[in-house]
Short mmCIF file of N, CA, C and O in Angstrom, two decimals:
data_model
loop_
_atom_site.label_atom_id
_atom_site.label_comp_id
_atom_site.label_asym_id
_atom_site.label_seq_id
_atom_site.Cartn_x
_atom_site.Cartn_y
_atom_site.Cartn_z
N MET A 1 105.06 6.55 145.39
CA MET A 1 105.84 6.10 146.54
C MET A 1 106.89 5.95 146.95
O MET A 1 107.72 5.64 146.31
N PHE A 2 107.72 6.33 148.43
CA PHE A 2 108.68 5.75 148.48
C PHE A 2 108.91 4.22 149.72
O PHE A 2 108.15 4.36 150.39
N VAL A 3 109.74 3.79 149.71
CA VAL A 3 109.96 2.45 149.60
C VAL A 3 111.18 2.04 150.43
O VAL A 3 112.17 2.36 149.90
N LYS A 4 111.51 1.70 151.77
CA LYS A 4 112.41 1.37 152.49
C LYS A 4 112.25 -0.47 152.81
O LYS A 4 111.46 -0.85 153.24
N VAL A 5 113.56 -0.60 152.18
CA VAL A 5 113.32 -2.29 152.18
C VAL A 5 115.00 -3.04 153.18
O VAL A 5 116.15 -1.89 153.27
N TYR A 6 114.60 -3.37 154.05
CA TYR A 6 116.06 -3.77 155.50
C TYR A 6 116.06 -5.16 155.25
O TYR A 6 115.00 -5.59 155.46
N GLU A 7 117.28 -5.71 155.23
CA GLU A 7 116.96 -7.83 155.39
C GLU A 7 118.07 -7.45 156.62
O GLU A 7 119.22 -6.61 157.19
N TYR A 8 117.50 -8.16 157.52
CA TYR A 8 118.65 -8.15 159.21
C TYR A 8 118.30 -9.78 159.59
O TYR A 8 117.20 -10.28 159.05
N TYR A 9 119.30 -10.59 160.21
CA TYR A 9 118.99 -11.83 161.03
C TYR A 9 118.50 -11.76 162.32
O TYR A 9 118.96 -11.02 163.34
N ILE A 10 117.31 -12.73 162.28
CA ILE A 10 117.15 -12.08 164.13
C ILE A 10 117.61 -13.80 165.16
O ILE A 10 117.03 -14.73 164.46
N GLN A 11 117.75 -13.48 166.03
CA GLN A 11 117.87 -15.07 166.77
C GLN A 11 116.87 -15.98 166.96
O GLN A 11 115.59 -14.95 167.35
N ASP A 12 116.60 -16.96 166.67
CA ASP A 12 115.52 -17.96 166.58
C ASP A 12 114.73 -17.86 167.88
O ASP A 12 113.10 -17.47 167.94
N ASP A 13 115.46 -17.88 169.35
CA ASP A 13 114.55 -17.59 170.85
C ASP A 13 114.22 -15.90 170.88
O ASP A 13 113.65 -15.46 172.03
N LYS A 14 114.56 -15.10 169.97
CA LYS A 14 114.06 -13.88 169.87
C LYS A 14 113.00 -13.03 169.17
O LYS A 14 112.72 -12.34 169.22
N GLN A 15 112.40 -13.85 168.42
CA GLN A 15 110.95 -13.35 167.60
C GLN A 15 110.03 -12.58 167.95
O GLN A 15 109.55 -11.85 167.38
N GLU A 16 109.70 -13.64 168.81
CA GLU A 16 108.44 -12.56 169.65
C GLU A 16 109.25 -10.57 169.95
O GLU A 16 108.14 -9.90 170.21
N GLU A 17 110.25 -10.90 171.35
CA GLU A 17 110.80 -9.66 171.27
C GLU A 17 110.69 -8.56 169.96
O GLU A 17 110.53 -7.74 170.64
N PHE A 18 111.00 -9.36 169.21
CA PHE A 18 111.56 -8.43 168.50
C PHE A 18 110.24 -8.00 167.38
O PHE A 18 110.08 -6.69 167.23
N LEU A 19 109.26 -8.50 167.31
CA LEU A 19 108.33 -8.02 166.70
C LEU A 19 107.42 -7.59 167.54
O LEU A 19 106.66 -6.49 167.10
N ASP A 20 107.40 -7.16 168.81
CA ASP A 20 107.14 -6.34 170.19
C ASP A 20 107.77 -5.10 169.96
O ASP A 20 107.35 -3.94 169.66
N ILE A 21 109.24 -5.12 169.70
CA ILE A 21 110.17 -4.06 169.64
C ILE A 21 109.37 -3.32 168.18
O ILE A 21 108.92 -2.09 168.08
N GLN A 22 108.80 -3.75 167.16
CA GLN A 22 108.71 -3.22 166.19
C GLN A 22 107.16 -2.56 165.71
O GLN A 22 106.93 -1.83 165.76
N GLU A 23 106.46 -3.40 166.91
CA GLU A 23 105.19 -2.32 167.22
C GLU A 23 105.22 -1.95 168.28
O GLU A 23 104.58 -0.14 167.92
N LYS A 24 106.36 -1.44 168.91
CA LYS A 24 106.24 -0.32 169.97
C LYS A 24 106.73 1.26 168.66
O LYS A 24 106.13 1.88 169.06
N ALA A 25 107.50 0.54 168.27
CA ALA A 25 108.71 1.89 167.10
C ALA A 25 107.39 2.47 166.41
O ALA A 25 107.45 3.46 166.03
N SER A 26 106.39 1.24 165.71
CA SER A 26 105.04 1.84 164.90
C SER A 26 104.63 2.99 165.81
O SER A 26 104.23 4.11 164.67
N ARG A 27 104.13 2.71 166.83
CA ARG A 27 103.27 3.52 167.39
C ARG A 27 103.93 4.95 167.08
O ARG A 27 103.01 5.91 167.25
N ILE A 28 105.56 4.99 167.41
CA ILE A 28 106.20 6.19 167.54
C ILE A 28 105.89 7.08 165.99
O ILE A 28 105.75 7.78 165.65
N TYR A 29 105.98 6.07 164.92
CA TYR A 29 106.56 6.22 163.57
C TYR A 29 104.73 6.51 163.34
O TYR A 29 104.90 8.12 162.48
N GLY A 30 103.85 6.51 163.97
CA GLY A 30 103.06 6.63 162.99
C GLY A 30 102.12 7.99 163.78
O GLY A 30 101.33 8.87 163.11
N ARG A 31 103.33 8.72 164.78
CA ARG A 31 103.18 9.93 165.22
C ARG A 31 103.39 10.73 164.07
O ARG A 31 102.88 12.31 164.27
N TYR A 32 103.93 10.64 163.39
CA TYR A 32 104.69 11.34 161.90
C TYR A 32 104.36 10.94 160.35
O TYR A 32 104.40 12.18 159.98
N LEU A 33 103.92 9.68 160.89
CA LEU A 33 103.94 9.54 159.30
C LEU A 33 103.00 8.65 158.84
O LEU A 33 102.70 7.47 160.23
N LEU A 34 102.24 8.58 157.51
CA LEU A 34 101.36 7.43 156.76
C LEU A 34 102.39 6.60 156.81
O LEU A 34 103.33 6.57 155.82
N PHE A 35 102.33 4.96 156.73
CA PHE A 35 102.95 4.22 155.88
C PHE A 35 102.22 2.73 156.59
O PHE A 35 101.36 2.70 156.99
N TYR A 36 102.92 2.14 155.80
CA TYR A 36 102.32 0.48 155.09
C TYR A 36 103.33 -0.52 155.87
O TYR A 36 104.47 -0.79 154.99
N THR A 37 103.89 -1.48 156.44
CA THR A 37 104.85 -2.42 156.81
C THR A 37 104.71 -3.76 156.47
O THR A 37 103.77 -4.19 157.38
N GLN A 38 106.04 -4.71 156.24
CA GLN A 38 105.48 -5.68 156.08
C GLN A 38 107.13 -6.13 157.03
O GLN A 38 107.69 -5.92 156.31
N TYR A 39 106.78 -7.28 157.52
CA TYR A 39 107.62 -8.49 158.22
C TYR A 39 107.51 -9.86 157.19
O TYR A 39 106.78 -10.28 157.43
N LEU A 40 108.78 -10.15 156.64
CA LEU A 40 108.62 -11.40 155.90
C LEU A 40 109.61 -12.27 156.35
O LEU A 40 110.77 -11.67 156.46
N GLN A 41 109.34 -13.53 156.89
CA GLN A 41 110.66 -14.23 157.14
C GLN A 41 110.94 -15.33 156.36
O GLN A 41 109.44 -16.45 155.61
N SER A 42 112.15 -15.73 155.80
CA SER A 42 111.66 -16.35 155.33
C SER A 42 112.34 -18.13 155.50
O SER A 42 112.30 -18.31 156.75
N LYS A 43 111.97 -18.56 154.42
CA LYS A 43 111.27 -20.00 154.82
C LYS A 43 112.33 -21.00 154.72
O LYS A 43 112.68 -21.96 155.22
N ASP A 44 113.63 -20.20 153.83
CA ASP A 44 114.56 -21.19 154.09
C ASP A 44 115.76 -20.78 154.84
O ASP A 44 116.57 -21.92 155.46
N ASP A 45 115.41 -19.61 155.61
CA ASP A 45 116.18 -19.40 156.88
C ASP A 45 115.62 -19.10 157.85
O ASP A 45 115.63 -17.50 157.90
N PRO A 46 115.01 -19.30 159.01
CA PRO A 46 114.21 -18.49 159.63
C PRO A 46 114.44 -17.31 160.66
O PRO A 46 113.87 -16.71 160.96
N THR A 47 116.22 -16.99 160.64
CA THR A 47 116.41 -16.28 161.47
C THR A 47 116.74 -15.11 160.40
O THR A 47 117.27 -13.68 161.15
N LYS A 48 116.38 -15.14 159.37
CA LYS A 48 116.25 -14.13 157.94
C LYS A 48 115.28 -13.48 157.85
O LYS A 48 114.03 -14.04 157.55
N TRP A 49 115.09 -12.11 158.07
CA TRP A 49 113.81 -11.18 157.86
C TRP A 49 114.10 -10.55 156.71
O TRP A 49 115.00 -9.69 156.70
N VAL A 50 113.08 -10.26 156.12
CA VAL A 50 112.94 -8.45 155.13
C VAL A 50 111.51 -7.82 155.45
O VAL A 50 110.93 -7.94 155.80
N GLU A 51 112.30 -6.29 155.90
CA GLU A 51 111.19 -5.69 156.45
C GLU A 51 111.09 -5.13 155.20
O GLU A 51 112.24 -4.11 154.53
N ILE A 52 109.45 -4.08 154.46
CA ILE A 52 109.75 -3.71 153.38
C ILE A 52 108.37 -2.16 154.20
O ILE A 52 107.43 -3.24 154.76
N THR A 53 108.68 -1.50 154.12
CA THR A 53 107.77 -0.30 154.59
C THR A 53 107.26 1.08 153.30
O THR A 53 108.84 1.26 152.44
N ARG A 54 106.08 1.00 152.83
CA ARG A 54 105.83 2.13 152.07
C ARG A 54 105.53 3.36 152.61
O ARG A 54 104.65 3.24 153.57
N TYR A 55 105.84 4.53 152.41
CA TYR A 55 105.59 5.70 152.92
C TYR A 55 104.93 6.50 151.51
O TYR A 55 105.57 6.55 150.23
N ASN A 56 104.60 7.64 152.12
CA ASN A 56 103.79 7.97 150.81
C ASN A 56 104.83 9.32 149.82
O ASN A 56 104.90 9.27 149.04
N ASP A 57 106.11 9.85 150.44
CA ASP A 57 106.94 10.41 149.89
C ASP A 57 108.61 10.58 150.70
O ASP A 57 108.51 10.65 151.97
N GLU A 58 109.29 10.64 150.19
CA GLU A 58 110.25 10.18 150.42
C GLU A 58 111.11 11.63 151.03
O GLU A 58 111.30 11.54 152.03
N LYS A 59 110.75 12.77 150.64
CA LYS A 59 111.02 13.72 151.50
C LYS A 59 109.81 13.70 152.82
O LYS A 59 110.43 14.42 153.42
N GLU A 60 109.17 13.38 152.76
CA GLU A 60 108.16 13.56 153.95
C GLU A 60 108.79 12.45 155.30
O GLU A 60 109.05 12.96 156.37
N TYR A 61 109.39 11.71 154.28
CA TYR A 61 109.75 10.82 155.53
C TYR A 61 111.41 11.24 155.77
O TYR A 61 111.58 11.11 157.29
N VAL A 62 112.26 11.95 154.78
CA VAL A 62 113.00 11.65 155.88
C VAL A 62 113.13 13.13 156.90
O VAL A 62 113.74 13.56 157.79
N GLN A 63 112.17 14.40 156.99
CA GLN A 63 111.87 15.27 157.47
C GLN A 63 111.45 14.82 158.69
O GLN A 63 112.02 14.88 159.87
N SER A 64 110.46 13.64 158.71
CA SER A 64 109.96 12.87 159.84
C SER A 64 111.15 12.54 160.75
O SER A 64 111.15 12.43 161.85
N LEU A 65 111.78 11.49 159.86
CA LEU A 65 112.87 11.18 160.61
C LEU A 65 113.87 11.90 161.15
O LEU A 65 114.14 11.24 162.84
N GLU A 66 114.08 12.83 161.26
CA GLU A 66 114.65 14.19 161.76
C GLU A 66 114.25 14.08 163.18
O GLU A 66 114.11 13.79 164.13
N LEU A 67 112.63 14.05 163.63
CA LEU A 67 112.28 14.33 165.06
C LEU A 67 111.79 13.24 164.76
O LEU A 67 111.67 13.17 166.73
N ILE A 68 111.54 11.58 164.71
CA ILE A 68 111.41 10.53 164.99
C ILE A 68 112.65 10.01 165.85
O ILE A 68 111.96 10.00 166.75
N ASN A 69 113.73 10.40 165.49
CA ASN A 69 114.80 9.77 165.78
C ASN A 69 115.16 11.07 167.11
O ASN A 69 116.39 10.56 168.36
N GLN A 70 114.92 11.83 167.27
CA GLN A 70 115.18 12.89 169.02
C GLN A 70 114.13 11.88 170.05
O GLN A 70 114.67 12.11 171.29
N HIS A 71 113.36 11.27 170.13
CA HIS A 71 112.86 10.46 171.11
C HIS A 71 113.56 9.52 171.71
O HIS A 71 114.50 9.02 171.38
N SER A 72 114.11 9.69 173.27
CA SER A 72 114.49 8.63 173.93
C SER A 72 114.29 7.74 173.96
O SER A 72 114.76 6.23 173.29
N GLU A 73 113.10 7.46 173.49
CA GLU A 73 112.31 5.84 173.28
C GLU A 73 112.63 5.33 171.76
O GLU A 73 112.92 4.06 172.29
N ILE A 74 112.85 6.16 171.00
CA ILE A 74 113.53 4.87 169.79
C ILE A 74 114.28 5.03 169.62
O ILE A 74 114.49 3.53 169.00
N GLN A 75 115.15 5.42 170.32
CA GLN A 75 116.77 5.31 170.23
C GLN A 75 117.23 4.25 171.52
O GLN A 75 117.74 3.01 171.33
N ALA A 76 116.22 4.05 172.63
CA ALA A 76 115.79 2.45 173.65
C ALA A 76 115.37 1.38 172.27
O ALA A 76 116.01 0.51 172.47
N LEU A 77 114.55 1.07 171.90
CA LEU A 77 114.38 0.86 171.32
C LEU A 77 114.95 -0.10 170.24
O LEU A 77 114.83 -1.04 169.18
N PHE A 78 115.98 0.99 169.42
CA PHE A 78 117.06 0.46 168.37
C PHE A 78 117.96 0.07 168.97
O PHE A 78 118.36 -1.25 168.57
N LYS A 79 118.33 0.26 170.34
CA LYS A 79 119.21 -0.96 170.82
C LYS A 79 119.28 -2.04 171.35
O LYS A 79 119.40 -3.41 171.58
N SER A 80 117.33 -2.10 171.93
CA SER A 80 116.69 -3.49 171.97
C SER A 80 116.63 -4.02 170.74
O SER A 80 116.73 -5.56 170.69
N PHE A 81 116.41 -3.76 169.38
CA PHE A 81 116.42 -4.60 168.46
C PHE A 81 117.68 -4.74 168.05
O PHE A 81 117.91 -6.36 167.62
N GLN A 82 118.61 -4.17 168.16
CA GLN A 82 120.10 -4.55 168.08
C GLN A 82 120.40 -6.01 169.09
O GLN A 82 121.00 -7.02 168.16
N SER A 83 119.68 -6.08 170.04
CA SER A 83 120.18 -6.94 171.07
C SER A 83 118.94 -7.81 170.23
O SER A 83 120.32 -9.23 171.06
N VAL A 84 118.34 -8.41 169.63
CA VAL A 84 117.86 -9.05 169.20
C VAL A 84 118.11 -9.87 168.13
O VAL A 84 118.09 -10.89 167.44
N LEU A 85 119.24 -9.32 167.11
CA LEU A 85 119.68 -9.67 166.37
C LEU A 85 120.95 -11.10 166.55
O LEU A 85 121.50 -10.83 167.46
N LEU A 86 121.33 -11.72 165.34
CA LEU A 86 122.09 -12.76 165.33
C LEU A 86 123.28 -12.35 165.00
O LEU A 86 123.60 -11.78 164.78
N THR A 87 124.05 -12.57 166.44
CA THR A 87 125.65 -12.25 166.63
C THR A 87 126.27 -12.59 165.88
O THR A 87 126.92 -11.74 164.90
N PRO A 88 125.86 -13.46 165.00
CA PRO A 88 127.43 -13.15 163.67
C PRO A 88 127.08 -12.77 162.61
O PRO A 88 128.23 -12.55 161.95
N LYS A 89 125.51 -12.18 162.20
CA LYS A 89 125.21 -11.18 161.84
C LYS A 89 124.52 -10.53 161.48
O LYS A 89 123.34 -10.17 161.07
N ARG A 90 125.65 -9.23 162.48
CA ARG A 90 124.47 -8.45 163.05
C ARG A 90 123.97 -6.87 162.30
O ARG A 90 123.74 -6.12 162.34
N GLU A 91 124.76 -7.62 160.99
CA GLU A 91 124.49 -6.38 159.78
C GLU A 91 123.46 -5.83 159.04
O GLU A 91 122.12 -7.30 159.27
N ILE A 92 123.00 -4.97 159.35
CA ILE A 92 121.26 -4.21 158.46
C ILE A 92 121.80 -4.04 157.03
O ILE A 92 122.25 -2.82 157.03
N ARG A 93 121.05 -4.69 156.20
CA ARG A 93 121.06 -4.01 155.16
C ARG A 93 119.89 -3.02 154.73
O ARG A 93 118.64 -3.33 155.05
N GLU A 94 120.52 -1.76 154.19
CA GLU A 94 119.27 -1.37 153.83
C GLU A 94 118.90 -0.69 152.15
O GLU A 94 120.21 -0.64 152.01
N GLU A 95 117.75 -0.15 151.62
CA GLU A 95 117.72 -0.13 150.12
C GLU A 95 116.94 0.52 149.99
O GLU A 95 115.33 1.08 151.38
N ASN A 96 116.16 1.57 149.09
CA ASN A 96 115.47 2.61 148.99
C ASN A 96 114.88 2.16 147.80
O ASN A 96 115.35 2.48 146.71
N TYR A 97 113.43 2.80 147.47
CA TYR A 97 112.90 2.18 146.06
C TYR A 97 112.01 3.16 145.75
O TYR A 97 111.45 3.92 147.31
N THR A 98 111.47 3.66 144.56
CA THR A 98 110.14 3.99 144.33
C THR A 98 109.42 3.25 143.55
O THR A 98 109.71 2.48 142.82
N ILE A 99 107.98 3.22 143.99
CA ILE A 99 107.11 2.43 143.39
C ILE A 99 106.91 3.36 142.07
O ILE A 99 106.34 3.99 142.03
N ARG A 100 106.83 1.83 141.25
CA ARG A 100 106.86 2.36 139.49
C ARG A 100 105.54 1.82 138.86
O ARG A 100 104.73 2.85 137.67
N LYS A 101 104.94 0.83 139.77
CA LYS A 101 103.70 0.51 139.05
C LYS A 101 103.42 -0.31 140.02
O LYS A 101 104.01 -1.29 140.79
N GLU A 102 101.66 -0.85 140.12
CA GLU A 102 101.93 -1.93 141.05
C GLU A 102 100.19 -2.64 140.29
O GLU A 102 99.46 -1.55 139.97
N ILE A 103 100.00 -3.48 140.62
CA ILE A 103 99.51 -4.76 139.45
C ILE A 103 98.94 -5.54 140.53
O ILE A 103 99.51 -6.27 141.26
N SER A 104 97.29 -5.62 140.45
CA SER A 104 96.55 -6.27 141.47
C SER A 104 95.63 -7.43 141.05
O SER A 104 95.42 -6.58 140.27
N ASN A 105 95.40 -7.93 141.44
CA ASN A 105 94.06 -8.46 140.70
C ASN A 105 92.94 -8.96 142.13
O ASN A 105 92.03 -9.77 141.75
N THR A 106 93.06 -7.93 142.38
CA THR A 106 91.41 -7.93 144.05
C THR A 106 90.59 -8.35 143.47
O THR A 106 89.35 -8.54 144.12
N LYS A 107 90.04 -7.66 142.22
CA LYS A 107 88.56 -8.07 141.47
C LYS A 107 88.53 -9.47 141.14
O LYS A 107 87.09 -9.80 141.28
N GLU A 108 89.24 -10.33 141.11
CA GLU A 108 89.00 -12.03 141.03
C GLU A 108 88.74 -12.50 142.39
O GLU A 108 89.69 -12.61 142.58
N LYS A 109 87.93 -13.18 142.18
CA LYS A 109 87.05 -14.21 142.95
C LYS A 109 88.31 -15.05 143.25
O LYS A 109 88.89 -15.85 142.74
N GLY A 110 88.42 -15.41 144.72
CA GLY A 110 89.71 -16.08 144.91
C GLY A 110 90.77 -16.21 145.09
O GLY A 110 91.99 -16.91 145.22
N ARG A 111 91.08 -14.92 144.67
CA ARG A 111 92.60 -14.49 144.39
C ARG A 111 93.20 -13.92 145.73
O ARG A 111 92.44 -13.14 146.34
N MET A 112 94.59 -13.34 145.63
CA MET A 112 95.45 -13.19 146.89
C MET A 112 95.95 -11.55 146.38
O MET A 112 95.80 -12.02 145.22
N THR A 113 95.69 -10.96 147.12
CA THR A 113 96.39 -9.60 146.98
C THR A 113 97.39 -8.78 147.32
O THR A 113 98.30 -9.80 148.14
#
């Protein structure tokens, strides 16, 4: 599996707008790709967010992204996303990973997965 990890800072009063933007963008991505995304908000700094998205295949991701980026709606959503970033920390950190192993305790009663 191919994993994209992003880190960015969202303005305190724009968090709901940010989540709405992500929901709309996911509808477009979903036309081309199967994916699973988690949005994590830091407990230490509530403006800091980490986005982790899993895709089946990196090649499929790259090919689909070319089509996704052609959508004028996705371009508008990215501009909206940029507008909710915290001004002094406007950078978006991006990293790529490959899942090598997954361990889960889903069979044990009362445990989180």
